[in-house]
PDB file of C-alpha atoms in Angstrom:
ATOM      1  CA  UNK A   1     214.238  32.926 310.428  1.00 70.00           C
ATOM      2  CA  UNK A   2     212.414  29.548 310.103  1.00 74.00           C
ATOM      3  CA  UNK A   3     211.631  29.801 306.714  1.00 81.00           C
ATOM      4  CA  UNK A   4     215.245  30.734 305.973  1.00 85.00           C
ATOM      5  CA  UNK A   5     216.429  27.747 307.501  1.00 87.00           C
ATOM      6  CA  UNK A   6     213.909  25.070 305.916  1.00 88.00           C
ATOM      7  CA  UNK A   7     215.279  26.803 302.636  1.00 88.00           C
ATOM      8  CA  UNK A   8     218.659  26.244 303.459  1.00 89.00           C
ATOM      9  CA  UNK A   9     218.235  22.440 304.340  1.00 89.00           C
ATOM     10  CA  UNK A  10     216.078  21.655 301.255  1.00 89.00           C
ATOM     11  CA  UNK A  11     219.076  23.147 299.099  1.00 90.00           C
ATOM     12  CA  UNK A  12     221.663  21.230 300.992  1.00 91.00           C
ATOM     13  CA  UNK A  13     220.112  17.852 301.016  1.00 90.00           C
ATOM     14  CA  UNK A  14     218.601  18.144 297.603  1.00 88.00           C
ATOM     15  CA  UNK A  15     221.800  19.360 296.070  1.00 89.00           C
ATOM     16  CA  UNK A  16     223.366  16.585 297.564  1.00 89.00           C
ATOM     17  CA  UNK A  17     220.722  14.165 296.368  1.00 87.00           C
ATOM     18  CA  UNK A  18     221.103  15.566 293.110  1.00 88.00           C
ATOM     19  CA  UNK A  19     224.590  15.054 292.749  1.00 89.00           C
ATOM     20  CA  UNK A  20     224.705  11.790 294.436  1.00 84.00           C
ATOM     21  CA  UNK A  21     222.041  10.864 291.303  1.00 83.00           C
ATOM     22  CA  UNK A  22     224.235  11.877 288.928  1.00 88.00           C
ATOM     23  CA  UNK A  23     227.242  10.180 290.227  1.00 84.00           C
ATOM     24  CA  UNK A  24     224.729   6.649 290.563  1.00 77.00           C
ATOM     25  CA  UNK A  25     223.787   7.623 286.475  1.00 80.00           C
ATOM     26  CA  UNK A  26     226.844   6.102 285.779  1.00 77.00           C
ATOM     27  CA  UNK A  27     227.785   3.814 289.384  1.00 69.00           C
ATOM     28  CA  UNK A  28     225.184   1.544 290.361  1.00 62.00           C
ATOM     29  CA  UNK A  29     222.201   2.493 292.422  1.00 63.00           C
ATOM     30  CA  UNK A  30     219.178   4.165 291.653  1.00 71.00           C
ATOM     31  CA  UNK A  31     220.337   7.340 289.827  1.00 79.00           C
ATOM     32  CA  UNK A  32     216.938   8.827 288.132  1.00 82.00           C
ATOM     33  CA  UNK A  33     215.126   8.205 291.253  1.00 81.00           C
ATOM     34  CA  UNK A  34     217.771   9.919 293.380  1.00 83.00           C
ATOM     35  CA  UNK A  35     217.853  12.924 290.676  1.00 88.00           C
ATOM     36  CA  UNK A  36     213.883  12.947 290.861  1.00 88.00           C
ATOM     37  CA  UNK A  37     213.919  13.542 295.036  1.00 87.00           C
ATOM     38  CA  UNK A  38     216.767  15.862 295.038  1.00 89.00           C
ATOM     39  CA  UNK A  39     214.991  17.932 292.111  1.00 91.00           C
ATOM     40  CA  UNK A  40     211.478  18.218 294.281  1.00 91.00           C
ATOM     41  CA  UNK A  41     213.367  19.164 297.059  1.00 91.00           C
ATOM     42  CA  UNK A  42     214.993  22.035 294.919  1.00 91.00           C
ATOM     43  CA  UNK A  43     211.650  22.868 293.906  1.00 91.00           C
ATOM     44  CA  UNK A  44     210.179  23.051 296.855  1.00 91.00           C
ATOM     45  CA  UNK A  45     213.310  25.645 298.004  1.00 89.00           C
ATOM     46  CA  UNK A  46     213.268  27.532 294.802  1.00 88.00           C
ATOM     47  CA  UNK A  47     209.764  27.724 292.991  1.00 88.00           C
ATOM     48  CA  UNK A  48     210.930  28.764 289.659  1.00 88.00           C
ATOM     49  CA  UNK A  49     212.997  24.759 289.490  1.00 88.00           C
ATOM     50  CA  UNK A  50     208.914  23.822 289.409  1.00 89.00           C
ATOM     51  CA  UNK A  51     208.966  23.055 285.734  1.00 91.00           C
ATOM     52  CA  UNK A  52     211.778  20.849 285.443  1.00 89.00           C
ATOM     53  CA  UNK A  53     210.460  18.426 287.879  1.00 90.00           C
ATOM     54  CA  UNK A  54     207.696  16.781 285.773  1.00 90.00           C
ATOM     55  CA  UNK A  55     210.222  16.001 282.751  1.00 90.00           C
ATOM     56  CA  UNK A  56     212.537  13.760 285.655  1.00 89.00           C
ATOM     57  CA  UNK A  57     209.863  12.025 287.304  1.00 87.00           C
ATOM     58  CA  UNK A  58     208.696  11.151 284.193  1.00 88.00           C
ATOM     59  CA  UNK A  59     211.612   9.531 283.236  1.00 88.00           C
ATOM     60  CA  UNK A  60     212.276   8.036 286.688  1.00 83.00           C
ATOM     61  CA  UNK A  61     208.342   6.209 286.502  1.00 82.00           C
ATOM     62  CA  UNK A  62     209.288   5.258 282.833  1.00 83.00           C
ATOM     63  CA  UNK A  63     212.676   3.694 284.101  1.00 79.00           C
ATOM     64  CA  UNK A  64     211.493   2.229 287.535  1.00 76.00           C
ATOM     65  CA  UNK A  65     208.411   0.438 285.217  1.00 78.00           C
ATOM     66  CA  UNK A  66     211.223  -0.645 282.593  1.00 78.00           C
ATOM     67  CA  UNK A  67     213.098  -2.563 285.126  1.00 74.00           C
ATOM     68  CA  UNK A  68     210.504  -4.768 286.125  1.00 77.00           C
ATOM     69  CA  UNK A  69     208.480  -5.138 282.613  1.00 79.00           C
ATOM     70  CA  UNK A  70     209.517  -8.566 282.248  1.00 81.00           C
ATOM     71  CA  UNK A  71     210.336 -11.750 283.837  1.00 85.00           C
ATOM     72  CA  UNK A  72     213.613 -11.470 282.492  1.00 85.00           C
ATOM     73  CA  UNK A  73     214.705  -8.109 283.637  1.00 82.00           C
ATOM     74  CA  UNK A  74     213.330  -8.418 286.896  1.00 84.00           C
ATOM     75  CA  UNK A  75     215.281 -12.085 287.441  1.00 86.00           C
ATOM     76  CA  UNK A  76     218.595  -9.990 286.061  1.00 85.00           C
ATOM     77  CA  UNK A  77     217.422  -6.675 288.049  1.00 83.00           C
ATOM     78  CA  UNK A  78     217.650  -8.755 291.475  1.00 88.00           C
ATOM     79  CA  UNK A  79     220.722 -10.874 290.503  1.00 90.00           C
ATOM     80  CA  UNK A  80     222.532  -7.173 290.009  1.00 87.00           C
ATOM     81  CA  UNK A  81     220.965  -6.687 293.479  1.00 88.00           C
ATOM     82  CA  UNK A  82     222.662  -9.592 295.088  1.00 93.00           C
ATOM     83  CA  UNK A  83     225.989  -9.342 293.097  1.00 92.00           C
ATOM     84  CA  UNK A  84     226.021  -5.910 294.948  1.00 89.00           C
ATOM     85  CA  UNK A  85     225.588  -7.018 298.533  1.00 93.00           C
ATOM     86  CA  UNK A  86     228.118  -9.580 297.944  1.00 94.00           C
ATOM     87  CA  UNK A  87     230.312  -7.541 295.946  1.00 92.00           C
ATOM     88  CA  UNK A  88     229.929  -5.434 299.543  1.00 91.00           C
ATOM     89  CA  UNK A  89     230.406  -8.028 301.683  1.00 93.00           C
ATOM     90  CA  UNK A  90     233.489  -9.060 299.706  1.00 93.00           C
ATOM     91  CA  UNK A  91     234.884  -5.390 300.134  1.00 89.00           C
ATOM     92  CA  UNK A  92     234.412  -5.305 303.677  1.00 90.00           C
ATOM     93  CA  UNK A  93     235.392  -8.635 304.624  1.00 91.00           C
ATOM     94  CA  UNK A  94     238.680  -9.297 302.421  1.00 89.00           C
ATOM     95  CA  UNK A  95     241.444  -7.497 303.603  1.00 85.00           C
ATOM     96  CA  UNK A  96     244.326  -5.969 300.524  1.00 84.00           C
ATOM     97  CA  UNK A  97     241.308  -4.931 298.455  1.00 83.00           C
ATOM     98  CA  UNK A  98     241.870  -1.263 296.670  1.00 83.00           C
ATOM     99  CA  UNK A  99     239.485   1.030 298.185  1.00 79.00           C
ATOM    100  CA  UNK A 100     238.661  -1.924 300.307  1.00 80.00           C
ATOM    101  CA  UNK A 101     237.101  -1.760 304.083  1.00 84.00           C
ATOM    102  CA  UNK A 102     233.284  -1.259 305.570  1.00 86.00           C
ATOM    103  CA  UNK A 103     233.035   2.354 303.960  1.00 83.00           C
ATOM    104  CA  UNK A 104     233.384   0.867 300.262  1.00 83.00           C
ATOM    105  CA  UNK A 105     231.834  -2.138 301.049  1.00 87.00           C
ATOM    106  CA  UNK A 106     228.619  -0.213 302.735  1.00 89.00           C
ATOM    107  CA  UNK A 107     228.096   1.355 300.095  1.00 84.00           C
ATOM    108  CA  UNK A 108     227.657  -1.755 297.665  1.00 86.00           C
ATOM    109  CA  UNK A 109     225.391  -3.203 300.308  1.00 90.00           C
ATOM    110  CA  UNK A 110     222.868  -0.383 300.236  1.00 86.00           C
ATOM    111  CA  UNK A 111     222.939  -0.164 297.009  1.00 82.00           C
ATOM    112  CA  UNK A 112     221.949  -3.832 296.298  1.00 86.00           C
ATOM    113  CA  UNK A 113     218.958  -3.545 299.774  1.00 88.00           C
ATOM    114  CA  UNK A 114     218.385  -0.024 298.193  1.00 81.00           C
ATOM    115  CA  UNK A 115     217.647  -2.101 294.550  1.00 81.00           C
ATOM    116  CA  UNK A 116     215.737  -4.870 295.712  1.00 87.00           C
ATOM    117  CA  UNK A 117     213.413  -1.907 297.632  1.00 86.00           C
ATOM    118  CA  UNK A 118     212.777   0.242 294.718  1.00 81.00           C
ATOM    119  CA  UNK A 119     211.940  -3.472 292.194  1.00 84.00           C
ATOM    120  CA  UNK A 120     209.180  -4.286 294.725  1.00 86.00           C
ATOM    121  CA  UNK A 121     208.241  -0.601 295.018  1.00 83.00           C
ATOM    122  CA  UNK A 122     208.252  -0.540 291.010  1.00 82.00           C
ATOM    123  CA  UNK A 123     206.573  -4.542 290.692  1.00 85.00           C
ATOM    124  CA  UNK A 124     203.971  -3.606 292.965  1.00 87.00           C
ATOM    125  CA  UNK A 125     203.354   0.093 291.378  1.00 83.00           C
ATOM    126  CA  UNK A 126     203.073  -1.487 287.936  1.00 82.00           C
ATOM    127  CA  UNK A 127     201.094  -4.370 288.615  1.00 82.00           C
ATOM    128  CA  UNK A 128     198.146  -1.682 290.100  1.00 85.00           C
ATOM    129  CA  UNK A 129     198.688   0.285 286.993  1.00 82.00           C
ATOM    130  CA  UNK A 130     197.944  -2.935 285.066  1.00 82.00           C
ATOM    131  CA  UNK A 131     194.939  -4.107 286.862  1.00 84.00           C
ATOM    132  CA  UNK A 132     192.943  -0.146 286.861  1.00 88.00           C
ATOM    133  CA  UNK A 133     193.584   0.116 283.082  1.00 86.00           C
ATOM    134  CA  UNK A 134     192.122  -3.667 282.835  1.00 85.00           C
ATOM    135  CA  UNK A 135     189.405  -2.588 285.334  1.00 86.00           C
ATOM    136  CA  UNK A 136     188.656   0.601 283.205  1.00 85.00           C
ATOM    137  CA  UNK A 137     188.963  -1.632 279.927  1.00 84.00           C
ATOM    138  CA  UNK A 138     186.349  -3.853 281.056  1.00 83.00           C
ATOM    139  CA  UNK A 139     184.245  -1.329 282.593  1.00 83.00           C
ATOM    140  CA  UNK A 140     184.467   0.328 279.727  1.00 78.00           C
ATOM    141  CA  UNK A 141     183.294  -2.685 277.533  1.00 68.00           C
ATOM    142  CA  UNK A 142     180.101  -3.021 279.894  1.00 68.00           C
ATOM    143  CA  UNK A 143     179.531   0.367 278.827  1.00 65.00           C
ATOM    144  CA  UNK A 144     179.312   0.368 275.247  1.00 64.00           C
ATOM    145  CA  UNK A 145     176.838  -3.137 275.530  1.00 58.00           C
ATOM    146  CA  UNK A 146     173.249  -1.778 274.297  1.00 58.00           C
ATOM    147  CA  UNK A 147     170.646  -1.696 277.219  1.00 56.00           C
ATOM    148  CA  UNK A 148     168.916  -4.773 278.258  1.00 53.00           C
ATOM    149  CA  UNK A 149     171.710  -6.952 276.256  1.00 52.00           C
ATOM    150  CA  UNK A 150     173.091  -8.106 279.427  1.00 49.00           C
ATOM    151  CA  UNK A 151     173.185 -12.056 280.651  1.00 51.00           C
ATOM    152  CA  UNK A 152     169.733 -13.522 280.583  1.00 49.00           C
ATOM    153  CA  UNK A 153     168.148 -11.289 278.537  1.00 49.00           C
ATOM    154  CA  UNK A 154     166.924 -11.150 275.360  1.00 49.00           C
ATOM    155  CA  UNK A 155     168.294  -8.962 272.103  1.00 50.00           C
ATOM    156  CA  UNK A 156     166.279  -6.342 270.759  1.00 50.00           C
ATOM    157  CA  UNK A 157     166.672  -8.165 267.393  1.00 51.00           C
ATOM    158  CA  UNK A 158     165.309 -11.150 268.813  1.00 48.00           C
ATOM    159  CA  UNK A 159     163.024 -12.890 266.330  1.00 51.00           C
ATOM    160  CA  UNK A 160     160.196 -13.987 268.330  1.00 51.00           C
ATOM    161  CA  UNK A 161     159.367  -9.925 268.500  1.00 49.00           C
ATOM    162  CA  UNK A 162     158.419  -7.643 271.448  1.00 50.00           C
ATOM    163  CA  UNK A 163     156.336  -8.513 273.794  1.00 50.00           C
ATOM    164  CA  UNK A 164     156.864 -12.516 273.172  1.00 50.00           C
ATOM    165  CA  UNK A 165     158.892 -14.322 275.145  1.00 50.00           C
ATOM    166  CA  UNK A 166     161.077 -17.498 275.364  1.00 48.00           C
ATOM    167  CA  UNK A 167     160.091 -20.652 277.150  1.00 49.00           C
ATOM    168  CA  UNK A 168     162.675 -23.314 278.348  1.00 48.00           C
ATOM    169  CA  UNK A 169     161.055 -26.736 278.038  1.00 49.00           C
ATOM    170  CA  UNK A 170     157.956 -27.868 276.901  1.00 51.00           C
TER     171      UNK A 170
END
């Protein structure tokens, strides 16, 4: 009976996530990343949605990375952000406005908080990613140096031949 019910609530709420994700593809707010949580909670309701879940996150990481690849898209990325949550704050405060009131204008406002979120999620997740592949790179390097080649030491090729060493002064 438990098992029926979890089933039932992770195809509810992840249908609705999906379909809220679509609906953001073209509104604003984080569509792919919506799509990408209502398709694991699918998944984890019906197994056999396993497969398609890789294909969306990977476009979800490739788009969350994309918005915050350069100065420039992250300045415009948070100036969307704000134009939201005053966009929002418009639509709730001004009265006349089509569609106008605190549901409409709610909306706008979690979209912009929900924006600003998920560019410091994405800053933060790529700026890791850049320092482990520079860590790697560099540890990496360290690993193709030939032994005894570190600092201080002397080449194998070193003229004065084995066994002799350098002195420093006279």
């Amino acid at each position: 009976m438990v098992g029926h019910v979890k089933r039932v609530v992770l195809v509810t709420l992840g249908g609705v996530l999906l379909l809220a994700g679509i609906v953001m593809l073209a509104l604003p707010g984080p569509g792919l990343l919506t799509v990408f949580a209502g398709m694991v909670l699918l998944a984890r309701a019906v197994p056999a949605l396993e497969r398609h879940v890789e294909p969306v996150r990977e476009r979800a990481m490739d788009a969350a990375e994309q918005s915050v690849s350069s100065n420039w898209r992250l300045a415009w990325s948070t100036l969307v952000g704000l134009a939201l949550i005053g966009a929002g704050l418009v639509w709730a405060l001004v009265p006349g406005l089509p569609l106008g009131g605190w549901s409409a204008g709610t909306s706008l406002i979690v979209s912009g908080v929900v924006l600003w979120v998920l560019l410091a999620w994405s800053y933060r997740r790529v700026r890791a990613e850049r320092a482990r592949a520079a860590d790697a790179h560099a540890r990496g390097a360290e690993a193709e140096r030939p032994a005894g080649s570190g600092p201080g030491r002397r080449p194998a090729s070193d003229p004065s031949g084995p066994g002799r060493t350098r002195r420093s002064g006279p």
